[in-house]
């Protein structure tokens, strides 16, 4: 492609005239839910019935993963219908009734919170509150066709930058937008680019951190699977800004579909001359190579990621020197998160002032969150910075299921902290979250209710960190393990006076002394649960009880004599023969012998066993 | 070079650009504790002991943090002390704390640091690691239960020596210093140079202790126990008894050894002179008869094993001469035994070497049991202490004769370039009939890793090279392979700086190693002994002359070859065949 | 995985990978990924070949392989059996199940049968304690197991 004119031609070109456009969600979530048979069935029917007025495409994740497989139908009037939980049979119904006979299948359409079936996702309360910038194309375009990306303003920003802007102007634009790193630390993106641009070197690198490792986070995955070209375009723009001709995308090997779609996107971009030598006919060249991770969460850390690309163990390095001066292969390098990059083309096209208007004073723009846990509407959302947790959980998230009480929301994954009910009205942005003891993190948001034990949650996250520590520095390698041992001691009912103080001292020391962000933030889940839920810790230690009824070793199981019919199933299944009784009379559990495995609880058909 | 103004604990000073906070502090006489830091070898900021306040959001590791204009550093404060203590407690919680029976008791950097930081309690204790000992190697023992994962040994093995026998394996809490497939170092390409031991701050790496074998031999009335000491030992062993680095203590060393009960105390240097006769002849032979050149010295067993693993294509270049240690044993059990009517089977030869690889060498199948036991300088020091000998007040003594009178050429073997210089002195004399001009040989002296000189001898421009450190050996051999360099004669010593810095020498803590060039200091002792020697050329050694006249005929004779030469084998590059 | 290739074909494929990546910067990890694709895991001999070709000491290659969880030193079977050794399962005799599996398959934990069909691993709690003892074969969950059930279940595969 030699010029913007050529790009425009593709943009204007109508690929197909069709009466109906059907999009099938085929990101990892969709496929896991069974989208493949749906796609196969639709293709089959189209072929058998010779329907050549239908444009059938695959698309990425639209964010309502719990309702996958999703099939969206657009008709020639511009109406949009969102069908959810589709299987092959429903797909056939939809083809017959809606496409061929012209009557939408209302019983298969998406419903809003009050169970009213509406037409499409845009009408849901959740969607109305979102501003989709990073996710703008996810679920709307076929990520495997570059033309679709171009039709949605794709590569316009790159063309604009190369034909009418100097590198310094690009950097100023990004600086002015206020965009901050979406990987978790929130460092101003424009500043990062500025440092790298100032470094003097013949070779510089642009890296994309697609090693999304937080358990429960899949924001980046959705962008990579649903809109890979946005990343390629953004990296090329970054390359132009800092003076680099080579980019690397470090993507975790556990995302095979993302890898496949990225490779395809790179190939198609190269074919169009939008990547490679002399892009848009200028003397700017930029190439992108994919590098796979190999199962190490720590490789999401900036210097560890670069060390991994260099073919070594993914161990972080001390900074300074900073990557902007000495990064990958010793050259000036910038590393940006997927979501950060996804924002770039839009910021270029719509201008920094437009971006500025969204969000809070110090945190501009939107944030994608992967909402999970004890919440009705799990999935992906993109909301403006500054929205409160209350709005996220109740307005968008549909509230806590089963009428349970909200207890806390965890952000930032294993590096973050929990937000208790008292802070439900804090506007979510980088600095506010740090002030209340958590952090933005990459966007995972786990909701917990009264049935969750906060000590258990802290232990879970710490267990993850211990597994993923690289092992280079003693504070993290040994310190996190010692912390975990303390937590296990507490949840096993062996907590002692002084353990909380030990935990705090350890946590504080590790935070200050660890070499990298993984170690420095590893104590956060413990620190924040100690800050807001110290009583739970105390109960575990001094009363040897778990108030939420989670920690197995602190539970006592009891049989309610009124409900027990004496069937003896519990006694027969008890691995340590702790239940005794006579058939047809109420049985009794010996709590000394009980190992709290919970099998009796599971086996009882009469609900006669309870735990406390 | 720009100068920067920095402040360390209130002390203002100027330092060149590029100076780290740690080095700047040293200039201000402020000591910041370190564990993993080893100048030029291991600078990774891993142990977190040197954390200081540089005015940034987080504390920074002084060992790698660069000074900048106006930097204001606080190296000690209540907060910093708390964090250092906590970090050290964590390291200790994972460490086998059996200090009383540890080989590094009282010479351990971890012990010293714990005392210095006043750590009296370990609040976070953990389950002992219970890892198996690796004591299969003849030279080196590894105890991962004491390892603090500072990675200094890995830097020595990979960066300096470029052997790569050990590295860091696994991840997280299970991280361990180990070999490929977690085999014993005896079963991989470890060359036994012991540089890892020299840089280990704790008792995780140490030499195989063979002192009991020596005690047993001395006790055995049936055995005739002869001990030989390498030149480097006399330059280093004084440090074990409080003498400054590089103090020559030959007289006291001999005196102390004599009190241990050996039948004879001889000087390896004599055998070194013998080696020069054999190797000098070998060189002249190859030079005159278009033999395989360059000729490469073979007295460093660490180098030999490295050659066998990594550069088997150079095996034919190696001198077939045994090392002085081995030649000594060979002539003792033949010529000496005959001359003195001693049954050679009753002779027990002990060698004291600055070297751990000599233990491996003495046991090679390719060597007959010339030497029965090789012990390191450190083991000798332990024997002296155990025997209750007060080294500092021992009266100076002389080596026994006849193998006690070596020339200066024999002494300088311990310094890098020493073997080459000794050889050149004799070769030049044989070919030219006069003594070489010392200035011509000067380029070969010094602690630089690769030194070259060209000597005009018998009408030929002989290119010589002296290399120390296996990383440098690799460089030079690759340059020969690529044709970039053309040498006639190369001396290769496995240990950087030569044998004075061998894997068996007294351990010098990092604090001192970072400040003083121990190689240069110890080498000085040898060169000064050379200057004072009556004879300075190997061909002047009367005992050696007698040995040829009465026994072996001439250098390079059939008998000499039988007794004093050996051969080498090609080894698998990485893993020994099971 | 190149399941139907014989050893020579695998070696040839490995050589092609090494040739392709001889100039790739930081190429060790892409090479290890592709080598594992060919062999199903990374045996020491393959690591040696890679070490020699790329000029990296074997100890460093091994250090990289053992750092990343995706790289396996042992072959994984077509059917991966995982026996839960969490407390509930353990007490209900999952170690007996494990022993029976070892006997039936003739392999130890962490190993793979010679025909590449089954690999045996122990795992942490899978969260199905009500069905203790539990084992998983790929995604299939089997609960309330007795040692006698093992043979019949294996026959299904």
PDB file of C-alpha atoms in Angstrom, chain B residues 158 163-171 179-183 573-575, chain C residues 44 48 51-52 55-60 62-64 66-69 73:
ATOM      1  CA  UNK B 158      30.507 -19.513  33.122  1.00  0.00           C
ATOM      2  CA  UNK B 163      33.347 -24.060  31.378  1.00  0.00           C
ATOM      3  CA  UNK B 164      29.631 -24.040  32.139  1.00  0.00           C
ATOM      4  CA  UNK B 165      29.531 -27.147  34.328  1.00  0.00           C
ATOM      5  CA  UNK B 166      27.106 -25.577  36.795  1.00  0.00           C
ATOM      6  CA  UNK B 167      24.241 -23.171  36.484  1.00  0.00           C
ATOM      7  CA  UNK B 168      21.090 -22.206  38.296  1.00  0.00           C
ATOM      8  CA  UNK B 169      18.255 -24.689  37.776  1.00  0.00           C
ATOM      9  CA  UNK B 170      14.555 -24.989  38.593  1.00  0.00           C
ATOM     10  CA  UNK B 171      12.621 -21.963  39.774  1.00  0.00           C
ATOM     11  CA  UNK B 179      24.481 -29.418  36.695  1.00  0.00           C
ATOM     12  CA  UNK B 180      22.623 -30.577  33.613  1.00  0.00           C
ATOM     13  CA  UNK B 181      20.385 -33.451  34.652  1.00  0.00           C
ATOM     14  CA  UNK B 182      21.392 -32.779  38.263  1.00  0.00           C
ATOM     15  CA  UNK B 183      24.343 -35.072  37.940  1.00  0.00           C
ATOM     16  CA  UNK B 573      31.693 -32.378  25.679  1.00  0.00           C
ATOM     17  CA  UNK B 574      29.067 -32.195  28.391  1.00  0.00           C
ATOM     18  CA  UNK B 575      27.961 -35.458  29.913  1.00  0.00           C
TER      19      UNK B 575
ATOM     20  CA  UNK C  44      18.650 -34.784  27.503  1.00  0.00           C
ATOM     21  CA  UNK C  48      22.663 -31.727  24.001  1.00  0.00           C
ATOM     22  CA  UNK C  51      23.424 -26.935  23.085  1.00  0.00           C
ATOM     23  CA  UNK C  52      26.037 -27.935  20.543  1.00  0.00           C
ATOM     24  CA  UNK C  55      26.924 -22.834  21.145  1.00  0.00           C
ATOM     25  CA  UNK C  56      25.258 -22.639  24.555  1.00  0.00           C
ATOM     26  CA  UNK C  57      26.547 -24.832  27.423  1.00  0.00           C
ATOM     27  CA  UNK C  58      24.233 -27.733  28.202  1.00  0.00           C
ATOM     28  CA  UNK C  59      23.943 -26.564  31.802  1.00  0.00           C
ATOM     29  CA  UNK C  60      22.504 -23.266  30.604  1.00  0.00           C
ATOM     30  CA  UNK C  62      18.959 -27.256  31.180  1.00  0.00           C
ATOM     31  CA  UNK C  63      18.600 -24.194  33.393  1.00  0.00           C
ATOM     32  CA  UNK C  64      16.225 -22.623  30.871  1.00  0.00           C
ATOM     33  CA  UNK C  66      13.720 -26.273  34.164  1.00  0.00           C
ATOM     34  CA  UNK C  67      12.698 -22.639  34.635  1.00  0.00           C
ATOM     35  CA  UNK C  68       9.647 -22.716  32.409  1.00  0.00           C
ATOM     36  CA  UNK C  69       6.713 -24.973  33.322  1.00  0.00           C
ATOM     37  CA  UNK C  73      11.812 -33.271  30.780  1.00  0.00           C
TER      38      UNK C  73
END
